[in-house]
mmCIF file of C-alpha atoms in Angstrom:
data_model
loop_
_atom_site.group_PDB
_atom_site.id
_atom_site.type_symbol
_atom_site.label_atom_id
_atom_site.label_comp_id
_atom_site.label_asym_id
_atom_site.label_seq_id
_atom_site.Cartn_x
_atom_site.Cartn_y
_atom_site.Cartn_z
ATOM 1 C CA VAL A 38 -0.624 -1.878 -15.592
ATOM 2 C CA GLN A 39 -3.365 -2.121 -13.145
ATOM 3 C CA LEU A 40 -3.382 -2.210 -9.359
ATOM 4 C CA VAL A 41 -6.303 -3.666 -7.572
ATOM 5 C CA GLU A 42 -6.670 -3.380 -3.742
ATOM 6 C CA SER A 43 -8.792 -5.459 -1.549
ATOM 7 C CA GLY A 44 -9.381 -5.939 2.269
ATOM 8 C CA GLY A 45 -10.768 -2.566 3.354
ATOM 9 C CA ASP A 46 -13.492 -3.059 5.992
ATOM 10 C CA LEU A 47 -14.869 -1.572 9.315
ATOM 11 C CA ALA A 48 -12.919 -2.634 12.397
ATOM 12 C CA GLN A 49 -13.013 -1.818 16.060
ATOM 13 C CA ALA A 50 -10.107 0.049 17.674
ATOM 14 C CA GLY A 51 -7.446 -2.334 18.706
ATOM 15 C CA GLY A 52 -8.460 -4.732 15.942
ATOM 16 C CA SER A 53 -6.664 -5.859 12.774
ATOM 17 C CA LEU A 54 -7.206 -5.736 9.030
ATOM 18 C CA ARG A 55 -4.983 -7.008 6.070
ATOM 19 C CA LEU A 56 -4.999 -5.231 2.895
ATOM 20 C CA SER A 57 -3.925 -6.739 -0.466
ATOM 21 C CA CYS A 58 -2.859 -5.251 -3.705
ATOM 22 C CA ALA A 59 -2.390 -7.244 -6.968
ATOM 23 C CA ALA A 60 -0.593 -5.801 -9.970
ATOM 24 C CA SER A 61 -1.129 -6.995 -13.464
ATOM 25 C CA GLY A 62 -0.011 -6.105 -16.911
ATOM 26 C CA ASP A 63 3.340 -5.320 -18.396
ATOM 27 C CA ILE A 64 5.559 -5.635 -15.341
ATOM 28 C CA PHE A 65 9.337 -5.968 -16.097
ATOM 29 C CA ILE A 66 10.539 -4.754 -12.642
ATOM 30 C CA LEU A 67 8.458 -3.930 -9.637
ATOM 31 C CA VAL A 68 10.944 -1.263 -8.413
ATOM 32 C CA SER A 69 9.012 -0.396 -5.346
ATOM 33 C CA ALA A 70 5.538 -0.799 -3.855
ATOM 34 C CA GLY A 71 3.618 0.454 -0.941
ATOM 35 C CA TRP A 72 0.509 2.078 0.520
ATOM 36 C CA TYR A 73 -0.680 5.640 0.955
ATOM 37 C CA ARG A 74 -3.829 6.789 2.766
ATOM 38 C CA GLN A 75 -6.039 9.904 2.717
ATOM 39 C CA ALA A 76 -8.398 10.787 5.558
ATOM 40 C CA PRO A 77 -11.386 13.100 5.022
ATOM 41 C CA GLY A 78 -10.155 16.723 4.668
ATOM 42 C CA LYS A 79 -6.598 15.738 4.821
ATOM 43 C CA ARG A 80 -3.730 15.279 2.298
ATOM 44 C CA ARG A 81 -2.677 11.854 0.976
ATOM 45 C CA GLU A 82 0.127 10.638 3.212
ATOM 46 C CA LEU A 83 2.661 7.879 2.861
ATOM 47 C CA VAL A 84 2.094 4.788 5.021
ATOM 48 C CA THR A 85 4.702 2.488 3.956
ATOM 49 C CA THR A 86 6.987 1.284 1.198
ATOM 50 C CA ILE A 87 8.872 -1.823 0.286
ATOM 51 C CA SER A 88 11.657 -1.978 -2.309
ATOM 52 C CA ASN A 89 12.504 -4.672 -4.791
ATOM 53 C CA ALA A 90 15.254 -5.743 -2.435
ATOM 54 C CA GLY A 91 12.810 -5.938 0.479
ATOM 55 C CA SER A 92 13.864 -2.710 2.316
ATOM 56 C CA GLU A 93 10.871 -1.357 4.313
ATOM 57 C CA THR A 94 9.972 2.286 5.417
ATOM 58 C CA TYR A 95 7.138 3.341 7.601
ATOM 59 C CA ALA A 96 5.412 6.528 8.637
ATOM 60 C CA ASP A 97 6.114 7.259 12.365
ATOM 61 C CA SER A 98 2.291 6.984 13.052
ATOM 62 C CA VAL A 99 2.192 3.287 12.059
ATOM 63 C CA LYS A 100 5.570 1.966 13.130
ATOM 64 C CA GLY A 101 5.241 -1.090 15.313
ATOM 65 C CA ARG A 102 1.603 -1.599 14.267
ATOM 66 C CA PHE A 103 1.683 -1.979 10.502
ATOM 67 C CA VAL A 104 3.820 -4.418 8.524
ATOM 68 C CA VAL A 105 4.193 -4.390 4.688
ATOM 69 C CA SER A 106 5.133 -7.579 2.816
ATOM 70 C CA ARG A 107 5.286 -8.944 -0.629
ATOM 71 C CA ASP A 108 5.004 -12.425 -2.084
ATOM 72 C CA ASN A 109 7.634 -14.432 -3.964
ATOM 73 C CA SER A 110 6.312 -13.472 -7.272
ATOM 74 C CA LYS A 111 6.747 -9.814 -6.260
ATOM 75 C CA LYS A 112 3.547 -8.723 -7.968
ATOM 76 C CA ASN A 113 1.380 -8.744 -4.941
ATOM 77 C CA TRP A 114 1.906 -6.886 -1.642
ATOM 78 C CA TYR A 115 0.160 -6.650 1.538
ATOM 79 C CA LEU A 116 -0.433 -4.389 4.523
ATOM 80 C CA GLN A 117 -1.113 -6.092 7.963
ATOM 81 C CA MET A 118 -2.566 -3.497 10.190
ATOM 82 C CA ASP A 119 -2.719 -4.275 13.916
ATOM 83 C CA SER A 120 -3.623 -2.353 16.993
ATOM 84 C CA LEU A 121 -5.793 -0.143 14.735
ATOM 85 C CA LYS A 122 -6.870 3.376 15.962
ATOM 86 C CA PRO A 123 -9.679 5.581 14.831
ATOM 87 C CA GLU A 124 -7.154 7.949 13.339
ATOM 88 C CA ASP A 125 -6.188 5.078 10.924
ATOM 89 C CA THR A 126 -9.556 5.735 9.251
ATOM 90 C CA ALA A 127 -8.894 6.620 5.674
ATOM 91 C CA VAL A 128 -9.010 5.568 2.048
ATOM 92 C CA TYR A 129 -5.859 3.309 1.480
ATOM 93 C CA TYR A 130 -4.197 3.378 -1.936
ATOM 94 C CA CYS A 131 -1.742 0.832 -3.018
ATOM 95 C CA TYR A 132 1.074 2.328 -4.908
ATOM 96 C CA ALA A 133 3.799 0.880 -7.281
ATOM 97 C CA LYS A 134 6.766 2.163 -9.227
ATOM 98 C CA ILE A 135 7.043 -0.201 -12.213
ATOM 99 C CA GLN A 136 9.323 -0.628 -15.162
ATOM 100 C CA SER A 137 7.297 -2.094 -17.973
ATOM 101 C CA GLY A 138 10.197 -3.085 -20.242
ATOM 102 C CA PRO A 139 14.127 -3.250 -20.227
ATOM 103 C CA LEU A 140 14.271 0.005 -22.169
ATOM 104 C CA ARG A 141 11.422 1.851 -20.475
ATOM 105 C CA SER A 142 11.583 4.338 -17.603
ATOM 106 C CA ALA A 143 9.789 3.333 -14.359
ATOM 107 C CA ARG A 144 6.364 4.950 -13.804
ATOM 108 C CA GLU A 145 4.079 5.305 -10.929
ATOM 109 C CA TYR A 146 0.818 3.569 -10.657
ATOM 110 C CA TRP A 147 -2.153 3.754 -8.066
ATOM 111 C CA GLY A 148 -4.994 1.507 -7.193
ATOM 112 C CA GLN A 149 -8.498 2.816 -6.916
ATOM 113 C CA GLY A 150 -8.497 2.858 -3.117
ATOM 114 C CA THR A 151 -10.138 0.818 -0.367
ATOM 115 C CA GLN A 152 -11.935 2.293 2.640
ATOM 116 C CA VAL A 153 -10.714 1.424 6.153
ATOM 117 C CA THR A 154 -12.964 2.585 9.035
ATOM 118 C CA VAL A 155 -11.880 2.093 12.615
ATOM 119 C CA SER A 156 -14.503 2.630 15.234
ATOM 120 C CA SER A 157 -13.681 3.615 18.801
#
């Protein structure tokens, strides 16, 4: 299984960016998906998750500004980031919990990360 992110860029405060993550490989069930981020000198933190049923969770710091979504194939998901702030600057990692077969346990997978930089 591979996860590939795209969409990281430089944006101005108040602007918007949209990140995409595409999963490929042996995917029987995409149990959950989401995004983490890691700013310089800080620990990786959860940004948002979306379950197979479409249930969403968000970090308090991004509620009302970021929206996670997934497409009908449920192998791609997205992070729409609006009203960006300089403190949103970080490397963003897509994440997924995937069951590769009917008799296999779900495992966690990570993308390689994409840089988001927000200037003030």
